[in-house]
């Protein structure tokens, strides 16, 4: 029962992470190109994206050790679905969360508004692309539920 709840929360939270990341990328792109001032609302929003991605990563790490899709055996590497969840998904997602974190920290430690927008835009965009590549989409042979 707890596993199913955790799985559904992790699956549903992905939409919040994706939408908040897309929005952050668009806002920072606009802010950088229009030479806007980096205000508290930008800092708060980028930190919310960071928090959402960290919560999602934490839930994913818990699922990694309790999911039936993660099988720790040599034969797992021969099966695309098992290999995806054992290695590919978790490694790519952790890289994406690390990039988002680095982008946030670099922007936070910078005093130039343009550089702040640029750092968040670049790191969050790369993180977003990696996340999109690492999501088990329904058209893949090893897809997870949409909810």
mmCIF file of C-alpha atoms in Angstrom:
data_model
loop_
_atom_site.group_PDB
_atom_site.id
_atom_site.type_symbol
_atom_site.label_atom_id
_atom_site.label_comp_id
_atom_site.label_asym_id
_atom_site.label_seq_id
_atom_site.Cartn_x
_atom_site.Cartn_y
_atom_site.Cartn_z
ATOM 1 C CA UNK A 1 0.000 0.000 0.000
ATOM 2 C CA UNK A 2 2.771 2.466 0.962
ATOM 3 C CA UNK A 3 4.710 1.535 -2.174
ATOM 4 C CA UNK A 4 1.736 2.347 -4.408
ATOM 5 C CA UNK A 5 1.180 5.719 -2.731
ATOM 6 C CA UNK A 6 4.870 6.570 -3.067
ATOM 7 C CA UNK A 7 4.864 5.487 -6.714
ATOM 8 C CA UNK A 8 1.805 7.632 -7.517
ATOM 9 C CA UNK A 9 3.197 10.661 -5.677
ATOM 10 C CA UNK A 10 6.496 10.296 -7.554
ATOM 11 C CA UNK A 11 4.651 9.904 -10.841
ATOM 12 C CA UNK A 12 2.360 12.876 -10.217
ATOM 13 C CA UNK A 13 5.091 15.157 -8.910
ATOM 14 C CA UNK A 14 6.931 14.788 -12.204
ATOM 15 C CA UNK A 15 4.335 17.080 -13.802
ATOM 16 C CA UNK A 16 4.948 19.770 -11.196
ATOM 17 C CA UNK A 17 8.708 19.451 -11.714
ATOM 18 C CA UNK A 18 8.367 19.575 -15.507
ATOM 19 C CA UNK A 19 5.960 22.516 -15.573
ATOM 20 C CA UNK A 20 7.928 24.508 -13.004
ATOM 21 C CA UNK A 21 11.193 23.837 -14.857
ATOM 22 C CA UNK A 22 9.719 24.851 -18.210
ATOM 23 C CA UNK A 23 8.328 28.016 -16.646
ATOM 24 C CA UNK A 24 11.655 28.826 -14.966
ATOM 25 C CA UNK A 25 13.511 28.344 -18.250
ATOM 26 C CA UNK A 26 11.089 30.665 -20.069
ATOM 27 C CA UNK A 27 11.179 33.309 -17.317
ATOM 28 C CA UNK A 28 14.960 33.335 -17.141
ATOM 29 C CA UNK A 29 15.310 33.406 -20.924
ATOM 30 C CA UNK A 30 12.993 36.409 -21.033
ATOM 31 C CA UNK A 31 14.719 38.097 -18.085
ATOM 32 C CA UNK A 32 18.153 37.642 -19.614
ATOM 33 C CA UNK A 33 17.253 38.863 -23.093
ATOM 34 C CA UNK A 34 15.167 41.805 -21.894
ATOM 35 C CA UNK A 35 17.835 42.745 -19.319
ATOM 36 C CA UNK A 36 15.339 42.632 -16.470
ATOM 37 C CA UNK A 37 16.136 43.041 -12.793
ATOM 38 C CA UNK A 38 16.499 39.770 -10.883
ATOM 39 C CA UNK A 39 13.881 40.257 -8.180
ATOM 40 C CA UNK A 40 12.906 38.301 -5.091
ATOM 41 C CA UNK A 41 10.104 36.601 -7.039
ATOM 42 C CA UNK A 42 12.711 35.150 -9.412
ATOM 43 C CA UNK A 43 14.814 33.908 -6.511
ATOM 44 C CA UNK A 44 11.779 32.412 -4.773
ATOM 45 C CA UNK A 45 10.525 30.716 -7.926
ATOM 46 C CA UNK A 46 13.915 29.258 -8.819
ATOM 47 C CA UNK A 47 14.265 27.957 -5.252
ATOM 48 C CA UNK A 48 10.800 26.340 -5.483
ATOM 49 C CA UNK A 49 11.897 24.545 -8.641
ATOM 50 C CA UNK A 50 14.995 23.405 -6.772
ATOM 51 C CA UNK A 51 12.887 22.166 -3.848
ATOM 52 C CA UNK A 52 10.446 20.305 -6.123
ATOM 53 C CA UNK A 53 13.308 18.602 -7.947
ATOM 54 C CA UNK A 54 14.970 17.603 -4.663
ATOM 55 C CA UNK A 55 11.737 16.158 -3.273
ATOM 56 C CA UNK A 56 11.242 14.242 -6.518
ATOM 57 C CA UNK A 57 14.803 12.917 -6.335
ATOM 58 C CA UNK A 58 14.344 11.848 -2.722
ATOM 59 C CA UNK A 59 11.128 9.986 -3.564
ATOM 60 C CA UNK A 60 12.881 8.413 -6.544
ATOM 61 C CA UNK A 61 15.776 7.243 -4.392
ATOM 62 C CA UNK A 62 13.363 5.623 -1.947
ATOM 63 C CA UNK A 63 11.531 3.945 -4.837
ATOM 64 C CA UNK A 64 14.840 2.758 -6.247
ATOM 65 C CA UNK A 65 15.312 0.430 -3.297
ATOM 66 C CA UNK A 66 11.708 -0.830 -3.023
ATOM 67 C CA UNK A 67 10.542 -1.014 -6.645
ATOM 68 C CA UNK A 68 10.029 -4.315 -8.402
ATOM 69 C CA UNK A 69 11.406 -2.668 -11.561
ATOM 70 C CA UNK A 70 14.857 -2.337 -10.000
ATOM 71 C CA UNK A 71 16.494 -5.752 -9.925
ATOM 72 C CA UNK A 72 20.063 -6.034 -8.678
ATOM 73 C CA UNK A 73 21.420 -8.882 -10.788
ATOM 74 C CA UNK A 74 23.748 -9.368 -13.747
ATOM 75 C CA UNK A 75 20.795 -10.419 -15.899
ATOM 76 C CA UNK A 76 19.226 -6.982 -15.447
ATOM 77 C CA UNK A 77 21.694 -5.526 -17.937
ATOM 78 C CA UNK A 78 20.328 -7.825 -20.658
ATOM 79 C CA UNK A 79 16.733 -6.604 -20.270
ATOM 80 C CA UNK A 80 16.114 -3.038 -21.503
ATOM 81 C CA UNK A 81 13.404 -2.226 -18.927
ATOM 82 C CA UNK A 82 15.405 -3.513 -15.973
ATOM 83 C CA UNK A 83 18.583 -1.761 -17.187
ATOM 84 C CA UNK A 84 16.650 1.485 -17.669
ATOM 85 C CA UNK A 85 15.367 1.573 -14.090
ATOM 86 C CA UNK A 86 18.507 0.082 -12.538
ATOM 87 C CA UNK A 87 20.979 2.503 -14.171
ATOM 88 C CA UNK A 88 19.819 4.888 -16.868
ATOM 89 C CA UNK A 89 16.835 6.530 -15.175
ATOM 90 C CA UNK A 90 18.436 7.128 -11.792
ATOM 91 C CA UNK A 91 21.807 8.299 -13.143
ATOM 92 C CA UNK A 92 20.273 10.766 -15.593
ATOM 93 C CA UNK A 93 17.807 12.085 -13.029
ATOM 94 C CA UNK A 94 20.511 12.578 -10.407
ATOM 95 C CA UNK A 95 22.674 14.407 -12.965
ATOM 96 C CA UNK A 96 19.709 16.651 -13.807
ATOM 97 C CA UNK A 97 19.039 17.474 -10.141
ATOM 98 C CA UNK A 98 22.745 18.179 -9.583
ATOM 99 C CA UNK A 99 22.756 20.556 -12.573
ATOM 100 C CA UNK A 100 19.666 22.357 -11.281
ATOM 101 C CA UNK A 101 21.314 22.684 -7.871
ATOM 102 C CA UNK A 102 24.574 23.992 -9.336
ATOM 103 C CA UNK A 103 22.680 26.508 -11.477
ATOM 104 C CA UNK A 104 20.768 27.775 -8.467
ATOM 105 C CA UNK A 105 23.924 28.101 -6.353
ATOM 106 C CA UNK A 106 25.876 29.857 -9.124
ATOM 107 C CA UNK A 107 23.028 32.316 -9.640
ATOM 108 C CA UNK A 108 22.642 32.897 -5.902
ATOM 109 C CA UNK A 109 26.348 33.653 -5.515
ATOM 110 C CA UNK A 110 26.374 36.131 -8.399
ATOM 111 C CA UNK A 111 25.567 39.839 -8.021
ATOM 112 C CA UNK A 112 24.939 40.578 -11.693
ATOM 113 C CA UNK A 113 21.251 40.231 -12.645
ATOM 114 C CA UNK A 114 22.034 39.230 -16.217
ATOM 115 C CA UNK A 115 24.439 36.526 -15.049
ATOM 116 C CA UNK A 116 21.860 35.211 -12.579
ATOM 117 C CA UNK A 117 19.248 34.821 -15.299
ATOM 118 C CA UNK A 118 21.816 33.260 -17.637
ATOM 119 C CA UNK A 119 23.085 30.725 -15.064
ATOM 120 C CA UNK A 120 19.619 29.557 -14.107
ATOM 121 C CA UNK A 121 18.537 29.441 -17.746
ATOM 122 C CA UNK A 122 21.487 27.323 -18.888
ATOM 123 C CA UNK A 123 21.612 24.878 -15.982
ATOM 124 C CA UNK A 124 17.841 24.482 -15.652
ATOM 125 C CA UNK A 125 17.478 23.992 -19.420
ATOM 126 C CA UNK A 126 20.130 21.262 -19.509
ATOM 127 C CA UNK A 127 18.505 19.658 -16.460
ATOM 128 C CA UNK A 128 15.104 19.833 -18.167
ATOM 129 C CA UNK A 129 16.421 18.186 -21.333
ATOM 130 C CA UNK A 130 18.009 15.378 -19.335
ATOM 131 C CA UNK A 131 14.807 14.859 -17.351
ATOM 132 C CA UNK A 132 12.747 14.672 -20.551
ATOM 133 C CA UNK A 133 15.169 12.057 -21.904
ATOM 134 C CA UNK A 134 15.067 10.019 -18.677
ATOM 135 C CA UNK A 135 11.300 9.901 -18.111
ATOM 136 C CA UNK A 136 9.755 6.504 -18.903
ATOM 137 C CA UNK A 137 7.257 7.737 -21.514
ATOM 138 C CA UNK A 138 4.186 5.644 -22.473
ATOM 139 C CA UNK A 139 5.487 4.930 -25.993
ATOM 140 C CA UNK A 140 8.598 3.259 -24.591
ATOM 141 C CA UNK A 141 8.557 -0.482 -23.978
ATOM 142 C CA UNK A 142 9.283 0.081 -20.281
ATOM 143 C CA UNK A 143 6.921 2.943 -19.650
ATOM 144 C CA UNK A 144 5.381 3.735 -16.300
ATOM 145 C CA UNK A 145 1.880 4.989 -15.626
ATOM 146 C CA UNK A 146 0.990 8.545 -16.695
ATOM 147 C CA UNK A 147 -0.407 9.430 -13.293
#
